[in-house]
């Protein structure tokens, strides 16, 4: 309720008015008494109506707002970092408007403390930050945990950058998540009542919720026991049985900054002239056996380099270049071979910038199949056929390339793979919420409502 402050010197103002009335007015003003009398009544009536209607409007709005006295506070660090992003329009969530998600307000050591390194919110694993940010201002967020369908646990595990090579070190991930679960399960009843089945985590690293960069170690470790009954949003996904997806999960895209994509698109027409036929920039080992004794990319990238480095149709670069998105926007085909893991940010960048992705990762499960028709906008090449890349792509160019490009350049396809600072209908966070809505049977609240409806009928 709005508080009305007393005007300064109001007491003196009141005394001054009383004195005027007590001593009366000069004779030459008496002829105006009638006018002043009616003028004061009209003014009093107008002001009374104004303040009365203002009170009704403000009181009505107040009843519609969630009670913030009993809610958790939003981290100042996260809000400040959010405010640096350009404003986004918050569109209607449509069919998701009845979904309710409660976001735990964990101590900052679990999340926002990591934002002191600006890479944390920008690198390819930053979906854990982006989803958290978007949910904080989303229409689906509820401040009442008792009406929530799902509970989001914001723990950032991919921001501990190694001082040796600059890559994220995730050896702390399991202990950090276990600590967070122990905290929320001791302070809230919601984890224990469902055994975590309606709780949502993000695992955006190479092998998702196995939390290791090397597949054999990740497979041996498996999904942490404390998370096995929960829902994990992870970048890793394959179509075959794998220990790192033995948990209820949703495959999500890696993070690519919508801002950098917009900037590249402003400087390069996505559907304009493309002077690079086949493009790849990234790690390509001349000798694929890693110091660990493992073969990077299952030798696929090395084979690409050896076979096509001298082919003028292929623009292959092994070194980093900050403006490489502009090269994608100039290319017809963009190679997306596996690295240590099957997925790659090139999948998102290629789609966002209109370059036909050439997926070379056997058995990969791509994100948001219901929204992105991958079979219609990309080319899949088996790892064993990588030596025939030129032949395969020549055949595509001669037959259905224009059809693929037309579908690829649909703005809705691009939107589905990008995480915005606020949820927009159809964007990547919206796709996550849509996937969660299809798992409503895992919700303690949702299952109770369902049982009640069954009982009533």
Coordinates of C-alpha atoms in Angstrom, one line a residue, residues 114-295:
X114 CA 31.2 -17.0 -10.1
X115 CA 30.0 -14.1 -12.3
X116 CA 33.0 -12.1 -11.1
X117 CA 34.6 -13.7 -14.2
X118 CA 32.7 -12.3 -17.1
X119 CA 33.4 -15.5 -19.1
X120 CA 31.0 -17.3 -16.9
X121 CA 28.0 -15.9 -18.6
X122 CA 29.4 -15.9 -22.1
X123 CA 31.1 -19.2 -22.9
X124 CA 29.6 -22.3 -24.5
X125 CA 28.6 -23.8 -21.2
X126 CA 26.8 -20.7 -20.0
X127 CA 23.3 -22.1 -20.4
X128 CA 23.3 -22.7 -16.7
X129 CA 23.5 -18.9 -16.2
X130 CA 21.2 -18.0 -19.0
X131 CA 18.4 -20.3 -17.9
X132 CA 18.6 -19.1 -14.3
X133 CA 18.5 -15.4 -15.4
X134 CA 15.5 -16.0 -17.7
X135 CA 13.5 -17.8 -15.1
X136 CA 14.0 -15.0 -12.5
X137 CA 11.8 -12.7 -14.7
X138 CA 9.6 -15.3 -16.3
X139 CA 5.8 -15.4 -16.0
X140 CA 6.1 -19.0 -14.9
X141 CA 8.1 -18.1 -11.8
X142 CA 6.2 -18.4 -8.6
X143 CA 7.3 -17.1 -5.2
X144 CA 5.0 -19.6 -3.5
X145 CA 6.7 -23.0 -3.5
X146 CA 3.5 -24.7 -2.5
X147 CA 2.0 -23.9 -5.9
X148 CA 5.1 -24.9 -7.9
X149 CA 5.2 -27.7 -10.4
X150 CA 9.0 -27.7 -10.6
X151 CA 11.9 -26.5 -8.5
X152 CA 14.9 -25.0 -10.2
X153 CA 18.3 -25.5 -8.4
X154 CA 20.7 -22.8 -9.7
X155 CA 24.2 -24.2 -9.2
X156 CA 26.9 -23.0 -11.6
X157 CA 29.5 -25.8 -12.1
X158 CA 31.2 -24.7 -15.4
X159 CA 32.7 -21.4 -14.3
X160 CA 35.8 -22.7 -12.5
X161 CA 38.3 -21.9 -15.2
X162 CA 41.6 -23.6 -15.1
X163 CA 44.6 -21.3 -14.6
X164 CA 46.7 -23.7 -16.7
X165 CA 44.7 -23.9 -20.0
X166 CA 41.7 -21.6 -19.4
X167 CA 39.1 -24.4 -19.8
X168 CA 36.4 -25.0 -17.2
X169 CA 37.5 -27.4 -14.5
X170 CA 34.6 -29.4 -13.1
X171 CA 36.2 -31.6 -10.4
X172 CA 34.2 -29.6 -7.8
X173 CA 30.8 -30.1 -9.5
X174 CA 29.7 -33.2 -7.5
X175 CA 30.5 -31.8 -4.1
X176 CA 29.0 -28.4 -4.9
X177 CA 25.7 -29.9 -6.1
X178 CA 25.6 -32.3 -3.1
X179 CA 26.2 -29.3 -0.7
X180 CA 23.3 -27.4 -2.4
X181 CA 20.9 -30.3 -2.1
X182 CA 21.9 -30.9 1.6
X183 CA 21.2 -27.2 2.2
X184 CA 17.8 -26.9 0.5
X185 CA 16.6 -30.3 1.8
X186 CA 17.3 -29.2 5.4
X187 CA 15.6 -25.8 5.0
X188 CA 12.7 -26.7 2.8
X189 CA 10.3 -29.8 2.7
X190 CA 10.0 -30.0 -1.1
X191 CA 13.1 -32.1 -1.9
X192 CA 12.2 -34.8 0.6
X193 CA 8.5 -35.0 -0.2
X194 CA 9.3 -36.0 -3.9
X195 CA 12.8 -37.3 -3.4
X196 CA 13.9 -34.7 -5.9
X197 CA 11.8 -35.9 -8.8
X198 CA 10.4 -32.4 -9.5
X199 CA 13.8 -30.7 -9.1
X200 CA 15.7 -29.4 -12.1
X201 CA 19.4 -29.0 -12.6
X202 CA 21.6 -27.8 -15.5
X203 CA 24.6 -29.9 -16.7
X204 CA 26.0 -28.1 -19.7
X205 CA 29.5 -29.7 -19.8
X206 CA 30.8 -32.3 -22.3
X207 CA 29.1 -35.4 -20.9
X208 CA 26.3 -33.7 -19.0
X209 CA 25.5 -35.0 -15.5
X210 CA 28.5 -37.3 -15.4
X211 CA 30.7 -34.2 -14.9
X212 CA 33.9 -35.3 -16.6
X213 CA 35.5 -34.2 -19.9
X214 CA 36.7 -37.7 -20.9
X215 CA 34.0 -40.2 -21.9
X216 CA 35.5 -43.4 -20.4
X217 CA 35.9 -41.7 -17.0
X218 CA 32.5 -40.1 -17.2
X219 CA 30.9 -43.4 -18.0
X220 CA 32.7 -45.1 -15.1
X221 CA 31.6 -42.3 -12.7
X222 CA 28.0 -42.1 -13.9
X223 CA 25.4 -39.7 -12.8
X224 CA 25.8 -38.6 -9.1
X225 CA 23.4 -40.7 -6.9
X226 CA 21.9 -37.5 -5.4
X227 CA 20.7 -36.4 -8.9
X228 CA 19.4 -39.7 -10.3
X229 CA 15.8 -39.1 -9.4
X230 CA 15.8 -35.5 -10.7
X231 CA 15.5 -33.8 -14.1
X232 CA 18.7 -32.6 -15.8
X233 CA 18.9 -30.1 -18.6
X234 CA 22.1 -31.2 -20.4
X235 CA 23.9 -30.6 -23.7
X236 CA 24.9 -34.3 -24.0
X237 CA 22.5 -36.6 -25.7
X238 CA 22.8 -39.8 -27.8
X239 CA 20.2 -42.1 -29.3
X240 CA 21.7 -45.2 -27.7
X241 CA 22.0 -46.4 -24.1
X242 CA 24.7 -44.4 -22.2
X243 CA 25.5 -44.1 -18.5
X244 CA 25.5 -40.3 -18.7
X245 CA 21.9 -40.1 -19.6
X246 CA 20.6 -42.6 -17.1
X247 CA 18.5 -39.8 -15.5
X248 CA 15.4 -38.0 -16.6
X249 CA 16.8 -35.3 -18.9
X250 CA 16.2 -32.8 -21.6
X251 CA 18.8 -32.2 -24.3
X252 CA 19.5 -28.5 -24.6
X253 CA 21.7 -26.5 -27.1
X254 CA 25.0 -25.1 -26.0
X255 CA 25.1 -21.4 -25.3
X256 CA 25.7 -19.0 -28.1
X257 CA 25.3 -15.3 -27.3
X258 CA 22.2 -13.8 -29.0
X259 CA 23.9 -10.5 -29.0
X260 CA 26.9 -11.6 -31.0
X261 CA 24.6 -13.4 -33.4
X262 CA 22.6 -10.2 -33.9
X263 CA 25.7 -8.2 -34.4
X264 CA 27.0 -10.6 -37.1
X265 CA 23.7 -10.6 -38.8
X266 CA 23.6 -6.8 -39.0
X267 CA 27.0 -6.9 -40.7
X268 CA 26.3 -9.9 -42.9
X269 CA 23.1 -10.7 -44.8
X270 CA 22.3 -14.3 -43.7
X271 CA 20.6 -15.1 -47.0
X272 CA 23.1 -13.1 -49.0
X273 CA 26.0 -14.2 -51.2
X274 CA 28.2 -17.0 -49.7
X275 CA 31.7 -17.2 -51.0
X276 CA 33.0 -20.1 -48.8
X277 CA 31.7 -23.5 -49.9
X278 CA 32.8 -25.6 -46.9
X279 CA 34.0 -24.1 -43.6
X280 CA 35.6 -25.3 -40.4
X281 CA 37.7 -23.4 -37.8
X282 CA 38.8 -25.2 -34.7
X283 CA 41.0 -27.8 -33.1
X284 CA 42.3 -30.3 -35.7
X285 CA 45.1 -32.4 -34.4
X286 CA 47.9 -33.3 -36.8
X287 CA 48.5 -36.3 -34.6
X288 CA 45.2 -37.2 -33.0
X289 CA 46.4 -39.2 -30.1
X290 CA 46.2 -37.0 -27.0
X291 CA 48.7 -36.9 -24.2
X292 CA 46.2 -39.0 -22.2
X293 CA 46.6 -41.7 -24.8
X294 CA 43.1 -41.1 -26.2
X295 CA 42.2 -40.2 -29.8

